[in-house]
């Protein structure tokens, strides 16, 4: 068995295990949005429609190039973000939300509304119990 088939087999087993381990519908939905940066990336794309990599990076200020690239690849793989390469010199790459990606925006807005309605309680809890590693 060569390396590629070993990797494909391992990936299939991993995906099968993940599929079966996330049975809660809400948890399955959150799986796509996990991580410190994905929601910020989605709102940036929603507000700007099409965004180039460096514009995204500047807008997110403290994100590293490596982390932004990783998050965008995951979002693209999950069908949430579209990556369009324009064949010009130098290469131009634009990111935008897919239909599937746009469908999550109302849910994210409802989280924002919930946060606004509960700002006092949330702020008190965050100040008391904040753990940086919970958002990574």
Coordinates of C-alpha atoms in Angstrom, one line a residue:
X1 CA 0.0 0.0 0.0
X2 CA 1.5 3.4 -1.0
X3 CA 1.5 6.6 1.0
X4 CA -1.4 8.2 -0.9
X5 CA -3.8 5.3 -0.4
X6 CA -2.8 5.1 3.3
X7 CA -3.6 8.9 3.6
X8 CA -6.9 8.5 1.7
X9 CA -7.9 5.6 3.9
X10 CA -7.0 7.5 7.1
X11 CA -9.0 10.5 5.9
X12 CA -12.0 8.4 5.1
X13 CA -11.9 6.8 8.6
X14 CA -11.5 10.2 10.2
X15 CA -14.4 11.8 8.3
X16 CA -16.6 8.8 9.1
X17 CA -15.8 9.1 12.8
X18 CA -16.5 12.8 12.8
X19 CA -19.8 12.3 11.0
X20 CA -20.9 9.9 13.6
X21 CA -19.6 11.7 16.6
X22 CA -21.5 15.0 15.9
X23 CA -25.1 14.0 16.1
X24 CA -26.6 17.2 17.6
X25 CA -27.9 19.4 14.7
X26 CA -26.7 22.6 16.4
X27 CA -23.3 21.2 17.1
X28 CA -22.9 20.0 13.5
X29 CA -23.8 23.5 12.3
X30 CA -21.3 25.1 14.7
X31 CA -18.6 22.8 13.5
X32 CA -18.4 24.8 10.3
X33 CA -17.9 28.1 12.1
X34 CA -15.5 27.0 14.9
X35 CA -12.3 29.0 15.5
X36 CA -11.4 32.5 16.4
X37 CA -11.5 34.0 13.0
X38 CA -14.2 32.3 10.8
X39 CA -17.1 34.5 12.0
X40 CA -15.1 37.7 11.5
X41 CA -14.1 36.5 8.0
X42 CA -17.7 35.7 7.1
X43 CA -18.9 39.2 8.2
X44 CA -16.1 40.9 6.4
X45 CA -17.0 39.0 3.2
X46 CA -20.7 39.7 3.7
X47 CA -20.2 43.4 4.2
X48 CA -17.8 43.8 1.2
X49 CA -19.1 41.1 -1.2
X50 CA -15.7 40.3 -2.8
X51 CA -12.5 40.7 -0.9
X52 CA -8.9 40.2 -1.8
X53 CA -6.6 38.3 0.6
X54 CA -4.5 41.3 1.7
X55 CA -7.7 43.4 2.3
X56 CA -9.0 40.6 4.5
X57 CA -5.7 40.4 6.4
X58 CA -5.5 44.2 7.0
X59 CA -9.2 44.3 8.2
X60 CA -8.6 41.5 10.7
X61 CA -5.4 43.2 12.0
X62 CA -3.9 40.6 14.3
X63 CA -4.4 37.5 12.1
X64 CA -1.3 35.9 10.6
X65 CA -1.1 35.2 6.9
X66 CA -0.8 31.5 7.7
X67 CA -3.9 31.5 9.9
X68 CA -6.0 33.5 7.4
X69 CA -4.9 31.1 4.6
X70 CA -5.8 28.1 6.7
X71 CA -9.2 29.5 7.7
X72 CA -10.1 30.4 4.1
X73 CA -9.1 27.0 2.9
X74 CA -11.4 25.3 5.5
X75 CA -14.2 27.7 4.6
X76 CA -13.7 27.0 0.9
X77 CA -13.6 23.2 1.5
X78 CA -16.8 23.4 3.5
X79 CA -18.5 25.3 0.6
X80 CA -19.0 28.5 2.6
X81 CA -16.5 30.7 0.7
X82 CA -15.8 30.9 -3.0
X83 CA -12.2 31.5 -4.2
X84 CA -11.9 33.1 -7.6
X85 CA -8.5 33.4 -9.3
X86 CA -8.2 36.0 -12.0
X87 CA -5.6 35.1 -14.6
X88 CA -3.6 38.3 -14.6
X89 CA -0.1 39.3 -13.6
X90 CA 0.4 39.5 -10.7
X91 CA -2.3 36.9 -9.8
X92 CA -5.5 38.4 -8.3
X93 CA -7.6 36.2 -6.0
X94 CA -11.0 37.3 -4.6
X95 CA -13.0 35.7 -1.9
X96 CA -16.8 35.8 -1.6
X97 CA -19.6 34.0 0.2
X98 CA -21.3 31.1 -1.6
X99 CA -25.1 30.7 -1.4
X100 CA -24.5 28.3 1.5
X101 CA -22.2 30.9 3.2
X102 CA -24.9 33.6 2.8
X103 CA -27.4 31.3 4.4
X104 CA -25.5 31.4 7.7
X105 CA -25.5 35.2 8.0
X106 CA -29.0 35.5 9.5
X107 CA -27.9 33.0 12.2
X108 CA -24.8 35.1 12.9
X109 CA -26.9 38.2 13.1
X110 CA -29.2 36.6 15.6
X111 CA -26.1 35.8 17.7
X112 CA -25.2 39.5 17.5
X113 CA -28.7 40.5 18.5
X114 CA -28.6 38.1 21.5
X115 CA -25.3 39.6 22.5
X116 CA -26.7 43.1 22.4
X117 CA -29.7 42.1 24.4
X118 CA -27.5 40.5 27.0
X119 CA -24.5 42.7 26.9
X120 CA -24.3 43.4 30.7
X121 CA -24.5 39.7 31.7
X122 CA -22.2 38.6 29.0
X123 CA -19.6 41.3 29.8
X124 CA -19.7 40.4 33.5
X125 CA -19.2 36.7 32.7
X126 CA -16.5 37.3 30.2
X127 CA -14.6 39.6 32.5
X128 CA -14.8 37.0 35.3
X129 CA -14.2 33.8 33.4
X130 CA -12.5 34.7 30.1
X131 CA -10.2 32.0 28.8
X132 CA -8.3 32.9 25.5
X133 CA -8.0 29.2 24.5
X134 CA -11.8 28.8 24.3
X135 CA -11.9 30.9 21.2
X136 CA -9.0 29.4 19.3

